Amino acid sequence: MARRKKIYEGKAKILYEGPEPGTLVQYFKDDATAFNAEKRATVDGKGVLNNRLSEFFMTGLNTIGVPTHFIKRINMREQLIRSVEIIPLEVIVRNVAAGSMAKRLGLEEGAPLPRPIVEFSYKEDSLGDPLVPEEYIIAFGWASQQDLDDMVALALRVNDFLSGVMYGVGIKLVDFKIEIGRIYDGDFMRLVVADEISPDSCRLWDIKTGQKLDKDVFRRDLGNLTDAYTEVARRLGVLPTNVTHTTKPTLIN
Ligand code: TMP
Ligand code: ASP
């Protein structure tokens, strides 16, 4: 049997050569890391959940006309995506103060923000993904002013979509990170949402109880990460209820 070509291995995913030029297969691992991989664990089932959840969010975005790299899910852990040139930035949108913003500004986690705030970090683990101003991004040639304007608009559309979907199932979208890639089409270049959208890259709080349903459960040792992600998937109707690991067998008479 021919072995397929591994193109890239990251902390949570592997990219393999796809079946056609311009495509890749994205494989979701069970590995979890935090604090630039200082903390690591294997979380059973995380890859399966993130594959499903990312499919759900990316399909929704494609449907409302926000372009993404997603083509289709292949199996439990893999999806077919378009190959893109990743812009080396983490694009973060915040609706509520939390995480590094709360720490940097001395704000209480949960403090409302005057409006959604978009910020950029330079994607480089060895530097701890430092926050960078737009001036740096343009000066170092990572993106043009036009790209930046388009990235902010794209990120805010993703925010509106995700906030609405999550609100509908009783979850507050506190913040999230996306990555954006370039697709070339003849003389034209388009920016599309790439990588993944999952509880690994969002902060999700239950609206009523404030319970955390995202990777902070792992970062801060707050309980079982698979249970938290399963809850998100269950509420969104992404997992059939009879295959979640919380369902007990029932006797059929
Ligand atoms: P932060 O508050 O730690 O800067 O995180 C902001 C958002 O970005 C949060 O939803 C988690 C997400 N995130 C990632 O997806 N990857 C990362 O490496 C970091 C630091 C944050
Ligand atoms: N990018 C971070 C890491 O790998 C993960 C995080 O805190 O979300 O370690």
PDB file of N, CA and C in Angstrom, residues 66-130:
ATOM      1  N   VAL A  66     -19.064  33.269   3.851  1.00  0.00           N
ATOM      2  CA  VAL A  66     -17.732  33.577   4.395  1.00  0.00           C
ATOM      3  C   VAL A  66     -16.807  32.457   3.923  1.00  0.00           C
ATOM      4  N   PRO A  67     -15.831  32.754   3.059  1.00  0.00           N
ATOM      5  CA  PRO A  67     -15.037  31.673   2.477  1.00  0.00           C
ATOM      6  C   PRO A  67     -14.118  31.000   3.489  1.00  0.00           C
ATOM      7  N   THR A  68     -14.046  29.678   3.427  1.00  0.00           N
ATOM      8  CA  THR A  68     -13.128  28.916   4.287  1.00  0.00           C
ATOM      9  C   THR A  68     -12.384  27.889   3.440  1.00  0.00           C
ATOM     10  N   HIS A  69     -11.414  27.237   4.050  1.00  0.00           N
ATOM     11  CA  HIS A  69     -10.626  26.216   3.339  1.00  0.00           C
ATOM     12  C   HIS A  69     -11.343  24.872   3.299  1.00  0.00           C
ATOM     13  N   PHE A  70     -12.467  24.756   4.028  1.00  0.00           N
ATOM     14  CA  PHE A  70     -13.115  23.454   4.229  1.00  0.00           C
ATOM     15  C   PHE A  70     -13.832  22.964   2.972  1.00  0.00           C
ATOM     16  N   ILE A  71     -13.603  21.717   2.589  1.00  0.00           N
ATOM     17  CA  ILE A  71     -14.333  21.111   1.465  1.00  0.00           C
ATOM     18  C   ILE A  71     -15.329  20.079   1.992  1.00  0.00           C
ATOM     19  N   LYS A  72     -14.845  19.022   2.642  1.00  0.00           N
ATOM     20  CA  LYS A  72     -15.770  18.042   3.232  1.00  0.00           C
ATOM     21  C   LYS A  72     -15.058  17.179   4.262  1.00  0.00           C
ATOM     22  N   ARG A  73     -15.854  16.632   5.161  1.00  0.00           N
ATOM     23  CA  ARG A  73     -15.292  15.705   6.138  1.00  0.00           C
ATOM     24  C   ARG A  73     -15.143  14.348   5.469  1.00  0.00           C
ATOM     25  N   ILE A  74     -14.036  13.659   5.756  1.00  0.00           N
ATOM     26  CA  ILE A  74     -13.776  12.369   5.118  1.00  0.00           C
ATOM     27  C   ILE A  74     -14.145  11.225   6.055  1.00  0.00           C
ATOM     28  N   ASN A  75     -13.743  11.339   7.304  1.00  0.00           N
ATOM     29  CA  ASN A  75     -14.050  10.292   8.298  1.00  0.00           C
ATOM     30  C   ASN A  75     -13.987  10.918   9.682  1.00  0.00           C
ATOM     31  N   MET A  76     -13.942  10.073  10.723  1.00  0.00           N
ATOM     32  CA  MET A  76     -14.010  10.573  12.103  1.00  0.00           C
ATOM     33  C   MET A  76     -12.921  11.598  12.449  1.00  0.00           C
ATOM     34  N   ARG A  77     -11.746  11.453  11.843  1.00  0.00           N
ATOM     35  CA  ARG A  77     -10.632  12.319  12.228  1.00  0.00           C
ATOM     36  C   ARG A  77     -10.075  13.180  11.111  1.00  0.00           C
ATOM     37  N   GLU A  78     -10.633  13.028   9.902  1.00  0.00           N
ATOM     38  CA  GLU A  78     -10.006  13.708   8.762  1.00  0.00           C
ATOM     39  C   GLU A  78     -10.999  14.511   7.951  1.00  0.00           C
ATOM     40  N   GLN A  79     -10.505  15.608   7.420  1.00  0.00           N
ATOM     41  CA  GLN A  79     -11.318  16.395   6.502  1.00  0.00           C
ATOM     42  C   GLN A  79     -10.471  16.833   5.309  1.00  0.00           C
ATOM     43  N   LEU A  80     -11.169  17.021   4.183  1.00  0.00           N
ATOM     44  CA  LEU A  80     -10.518  17.487   2.968  1.00  0.00           C
ATOM     45  C   LEU A  80     -10.591  19.010   2.974  1.00  0.00           C
ATOM     46  N   ILE A  81      -9.435  19.647   2.749  1.00  0.00           N
ATOM     47  CA  ILE A  81      -9.407  21.113   2.758  1.00  0.00           C
ATOM     48  C   ILE A  81      -8.656  21.630   1.530  1.00  0.00           C
ATOM     49  N   ARG A  82      -8.860  22.895   1.235  1.00  0.00           N
ATOM     50  CA  ARG A  82      -8.064  23.505   0.170  1.00  0.00           C
ATOM     51  C   ARG A  82      -6.718  23.920   0.744  1.00  0.00           C
ATOM     52  N   SER A  83      -5.700  23.710  -0.052  1.00  0.00           N
ATOM     53  CA  SER A  83      -4.369  24.108   0.370  1.00  0.00           C
ATOM     54  C   SER A  83      -4.290  25.641   0.287  1.00  0.00           C
ATOM     55  N   VAL A  84      -3.837  26.271   1.354  1.00  0.00           N
ATOM     56  CA  VAL A  84      -3.732  27.734   1.359  1.00  0.00           C
ATOM     57  C   VAL A  84      -2.339  28.138   1.825  1.00  0.00           C
ATOM     58  N   GLU A  85      -1.996  29.387   1.569  1.00  0.00           N
ATOM     59  CA  GLU A  85      -0.735  29.924   2.113  1.00  0.00           C
ATOM     60  C   GLU A  85      -1.116  30.652   3.405  1.00  0.00           C
ATOM     61  N   ILE A  86      -0.723  30.046   4.516  1.00  0.00           N
ATOM     62  CA  ILE A  86      -1.148  30.601   5.818  1.00  0.00           C
ATOM     63  C   ILE A  86      -0.430  31.919   6.117  1.00  0.00           C
ATOM     64  N   ILE A  87      -1.171  32.929   6.500  1.00  0.00           N
ATOM     65  CA  ILE A  87      -0.572  34.188   6.963  1.00  0.00           C
ATOM     66  C   ILE A  87      -0.110  33.945   8.409  1.00  0.00           C
ATOM     67  N   PRO A  88       1.149  34.261   8.748  1.00  0.00           N
ATOM     68  CA  PRO A  88       1.677  33.824  10.053  1.00  0.00           C
ATOM     69  C   PRO A  88       1.162  34.643  11.242  1.00  0.00           C
ATOM     70  N   LEU A  89      -0.153  34.808  11.304  1.00  0.00           N
ATOM     71  CA  LEU A  89      -0.760  35.609  12.367  1.00  0.00           C
ATOM     72  C   LEU A  89      -1.913  34.836  12.999  1.00  0.00           C
ATOM     73  N   GLU A  90      -2.101  35.011  14.298  1.00  0.00           N
ATOM     74  CA  GLU A  90      -3.312  34.535  14.946  1.00  0.00           C
ATOM     75  C   GLU A  90      -4.232  35.738  15.022  1.00  0.00           C
ATOM     76  N   VAL A  91      -5.410  35.611  14.451  1.00  0.00           N
ATOM     77  CA  VAL A  91      -6.373  36.717  14.461  1.00  0.00           C
ATOM     78  C   VAL A  91      -7.356  36.432  15.588  1.00  0.00           C
ATOM     79  N   ILE A  92      -7.325  37.278  16.600  1.00  0.00           N
ATOM     80  CA  ILE A  92      -8.130  37.044  17.806  1.00  0.00           C
ATOM     81  C   ILE A  92      -9.244  38.082  17.887  1.00  0.00           C
ATOM     82  N   VAL A  93     -10.459  37.609  18.152  1.00  0.00           N
ATOM     83  CA  VAL A  93     -11.593  38.525  18.363  1.00  0.00           C
ATOM     84  C   VAL A  93     -12.078  38.325  19.786  1.00  0.00           C
ATOM     85  N   ARG A  94     -12.279  39.443  20.491  1.00  0.00           N
ATOM     86  CA  ARG A  94     -12.734  39.369  21.882  1.00  0.00           C
ATOM     87  C   ARG A  94     -14.037  40.139  22.062  1.00  0.00           C
ATOM     88  N   ASN A  95     -15.009  39.484  22.712  1.00  0.00           N
ATOM     89  CA  ASN A  95     -16.268  40.146  23.050  1.00  0.00           C
ATOM     90  C   ASN A  95     -16.316  40.523  24.523  1.00  0.00           C
ATOM     91  N   VAL A  96     -15.561  39.791  25.320  1.00  0.00           N
ATOM     92  CA  VAL A  96     -15.557  39.944  26.782  1.00  0.00           C
ATOM     93  C   VAL A  96     -14.091  39.821  27.211  1.00  0.00           C
ATOM     94  N   ALA A  97     -13.696  40.566  28.239  1.00  0.00           N
ATOM     95  CA  ALA A  97     -12.298  40.465  28.696  1.00  0.00           C
ATOM     96  C   ALA A  97     -12.044  39.092  29.320  1.00  0.00           C
ATOM     97  N   ALA A  98     -10.953  38.454  28.925  1.00  0.00           N
ATOM     98  CA  ALA A  98     -10.559  37.157  29.504  1.00  0.00           C
ATOM     99  C   ALA A  98      -9.106  36.903  29.110  1.00  0.00           C
ATOM    100  N   GLY A  99      -8.550  35.835  29.661  1.00  0.00           N
ATOM    101  CA  GLY A  99      -7.227  35.368  29.252  1.00  0.00           C
ATOM    102  C   GLY A  99      -6.161  36.435  29.273  1.00  0.00           C
ATOM    103  N   SER A 100      -5.377  36.478  28.195  1.00  0.00           N
ATOM    104  CA  SER A 100      -4.209  37.365  28.183  1.00  0.00           C
ATOM    105  C   SER A 100      -4.605  38.840  28.197  1.00  0.00           C
ATOM    106  N   MET A 101      -5.791  39.166  27.658  1.00  0.00           N
ATOM    107  CA  MET A 101      -6.192  40.577  27.685  1.00  0.00           C
ATOM    108  C   MET A 101      -6.512  41.030  29.112  1.00  0.00           C
ATOM    109  N   ALA A 102      -7.238  40.158  29.835  1.00  0.00           N
ATOM    110  CA  ALA A 102      -7.607  40.489  31.211  1.00  0.00           C
ATOM    111  C   ALA A 102      -6.332  40.690  32.043  1.00  0.00           C
ATOM    112  N   LYS A 103      -5.357  39.810  31.809  1.00  0.00           N
ATOM    113  CA  LYS A 103      -4.096  39.864  32.550  1.00  0.00           C
ATOM    114  C   LYS A 103      -3.317  41.140  32.200  1.00  0.00           C
ATOM    115  N   ARG A 104      -3.211  41.399  30.894  1.00  0.00           N
ATOM    116  CA  ARG A 104      -2.397  42.538  30.436  1.00  0.00           C
ATOM    117  C   ARG A 104      -2.940  43.864  30.945  1.00  0.00           C
ATOM    118  N   LEU A 105      -4.277  43.994  30.978  1.00  0.00           N
ATOM    119  CA  LEU A 105      -4.886  45.283  31.337  1.00  0.00           C
ATOM    120  C   LEU A 105      -5.411  45.320  32.771  1.00  0.00           C
ATOM    121  N   GLY A 106      -5.216  44.229  33.512  1.00  0.00           N
ATOM    122  CA  GLY A 106      -5.714  44.193  34.889  1.00  0.00           C
ATOM    123  C   GLY A 106      -7.223  44.233  34.956  1.00  0.00           C
ATOM    124  N   LEU A 107      -7.892  43.634  33.962  1.00  0.00           N
ATOM    125  CA  LEU A 107      -9.359  43.602  33.951  1.00  0.00           C
ATOM    126  C   LEU A 107      -9.841  42.298  34.581  1.00  0.00           C
ATOM    127  N   GLU A 108     -11.055  42.347  35.116  1.00  0.00           N
ATOM    128  CA  GLU A 108     -11.629  41.132  35.658  1.00  0.00           C
ATOM    129  C   GLU A 108     -12.100  40.263  34.501  1.00  0.00           C
ATOM    130  N   GLU A 109     -11.879  38.941  34.569  1.00  0.00           N
ATOM    131  CA  GLU A 109     -12.396  38.058  33.518  1.00  0.00           C
ATOM    132  C   GLU A 109     -13.911  38.166  33.503  1.00  0.00           C
ATOM    133  N   GLY A 110     -14.465  38.371  32.335  1.00  0.00           N
ATOM    134  CA  GLY A 110     -15.924  38.493  32.223  1.00  0.00           C
ATOM    135  C   GLY A 110     -16.371  39.936  32.064  1.00  0.00           C
ATOM    136  N   ALA A 111     -15.436  40.898  32.239  1.00  0.00           N
ATOM    137  CA  ALA A 111     -15.820  42.313  32.074  1.00  0.00           C
ATOM    138  C   ALA A 111     -16.201  42.553  30.609  1.00  0.00           C
ATOM    139  N   PRO A 112     -17.365  43.185  30.378  1.00  0.00           N
ATOM    140  CA  PRO A 112     -17.776  43.418  28.993  1.00  0.00           C
ATOM    141  C   PRO A 112     -16.850  44.423  28.312  1.00  0.00           C
ATOM    142  N   LEU A 113     -16.687  44.292  27.009  1.00  0.00           N
ATOM    143  CA  LEU A 113     -15.875  45.239  26.240  1.00  0.00           C
ATOM    144  C   LEU A 113     -16.824  46.185  25.501  1.00  0.00           C
ATOM    145  N   PRO A 114     -16.359  47.410  25.209  1.00  0.00           N
ATOM    146  CA  PRO A 114     -17.244  48.379  24.548  1.00  0.00           C
ATOM    147  C   PRO A 114     -17.707  47.927  23.168  1.00  0.00           C
ATOM    148  N   ARG A 115     -16.893  47.131  22.500  1.00  0.00           N
ATOM    149  CA  ARG A 115     -17.256  46.554  21.196  1.00  0.00           C
ATOM    150  C   ARG A 115     -16.300  45.396  20.936  1.00  0.00           C
ATOM    151  N   PRO A 116     -16.625  44.538  19.972  1.00  0.00           N
ATOM    152  CA  PRO A 116     -15.683  43.458  19.690  1.00  0.00           C
ATOM    153  C   PRO A 116     -14.332  44.037  19.290  1.00  0.00           C
ATOM    154  N   ILE A 117     -13.262  43.459  19.818  1.00  0.00           N
ATOM    155  CA  ILE A 117     -11.915  43.952  19.541  1.00  0.00           C
ATOM    156  C   ILE A 117     -11.132  42.871  18.787  1.00  0.00           C
ATOM    157  N   VAL A 118     -10.528  43.276  17.679  1.00  0.00           N
ATOM    158  CA  VAL A 118      -9.723  42.338  16.886  1.00  0.00           C
ATOM    159  C   VAL A 118      -8.254  42.639  17.161  1.00  0.00           C
ATOM    160  N   GLU A 119      -7.465  41.610  17.443  1.00  0.00           N
ATOM    161  CA  GLU A 119      -6.028  41.813  17.653  1.00  0.00           C
ATOM    162  C   GLU A 119      -5.249  40.718  16.921  1.00  0.00           C
ATOM    163  N   PHE A 120      -3.967  40.966  16.711  1.00  0.00           N
ATOM    164  CA  PHE A 120      -3.128  40.028  15.962  1.00  0.00           C
ATOM    165  C   PHE A 120      -1.923  39.615  16.799  1.00  0.00           C
ATOM    166  N   SER A 121      -1.641  38.287  16.763  1.00  0.00           N
ATOM    167  CA  SER A 121      -0.404  37.800  17.368  1.00  0.00           C
ATOM    168  C   SER A 121       0.450  37.198  16.269  1.00  0.00           C
ATOM    169  N   TYR A 122       1.759  37.350  16.394  1.00  0.00           N
ATOM    170  CA  TYR A 122       2.676  36.733  15.441  1.00  0.00           C
ATOM    171  C   TYR A 122       2.827  35.268  15.827  1.00  0.00           C
ATOM    172  N   LYS A 123       2.541  34.376  14.862  1.00  0.00           N
ATOM    173  CA  LYS A 123       2.499  32.936  15.129  1.00  0.00           C
ATOM    174  C   LYS A 123       3.913  32.374  15.219  1.00  0.00           C
ATOM    175  N   GLU A 124       4.463  32.363  16.414  1.00  0.00           N
ATOM    176  CA  GLU A 124       5.811  31.813  16.625  1.00  0.00           C
ATOM    177  C   GLU A 124       5.918  31.351  18.075  1.00  0.00           C
ATOM    178  N   ASP A 125       5.761  30.020  18.241  1.00  0.00           N
ATOM    179  CA  ASP A 125       5.766  29.430  19.581  1.00  0.00           C
ATOM    180  C   ASP A 125       6.976  29.814  20.411  1.00  0.00           C
ATOM    181  N   SER A 126       8.169  29.830  19.754  1.00  0.00           N
ATOM    182  CA  SER A 126       9.387  30.072  20.530  1.00  0.00           C
ATOM    183  C   SER A 126       9.376  31.467  21.155  1.00  0.00           C
ATOM    184  N   LEU A 127       8.536  32.368  20.631  1.00  0.00           N
ATOM    185  CA  LEU A 127       8.426  33.725  21.194  1.00  0.00           C
ATOM    186  C   LEU A 127       7.152  33.881  22.025  1.00  0.00           C
ATOM    187  N   GLY A 128       6.362  32.799  22.104  1.00  0.00           N
ATOM    188  CA  GLY A 128       5.097  32.861  22.847  1.00  0.00           C
ATOM    189  C   GLY A 128       4.010  33.614  22.093  1.00  0.00           C
ATOM    190  N   ASP A 129       3.996  33.525  20.767  1.00  0.00           N
ATOM    191  CA  ASP A 129       2.971  34.184  19.935  1.00  0.00           C
ATOM    192  C   ASP A 129       2.705  35.630  20.388  1.00  0.00           C
ATOM    193  N   PRO A 130       3.717  36.511  20.275  1.00  0.00           N
ATOM    194  CA  PRO A 130       3.538  37.867  20.827  1.00  0.00           C
ATOM    195  C   PRO A 130       2.499  38.707  20.067  1.00  0.00           C
TER     196      PRO A 130
END
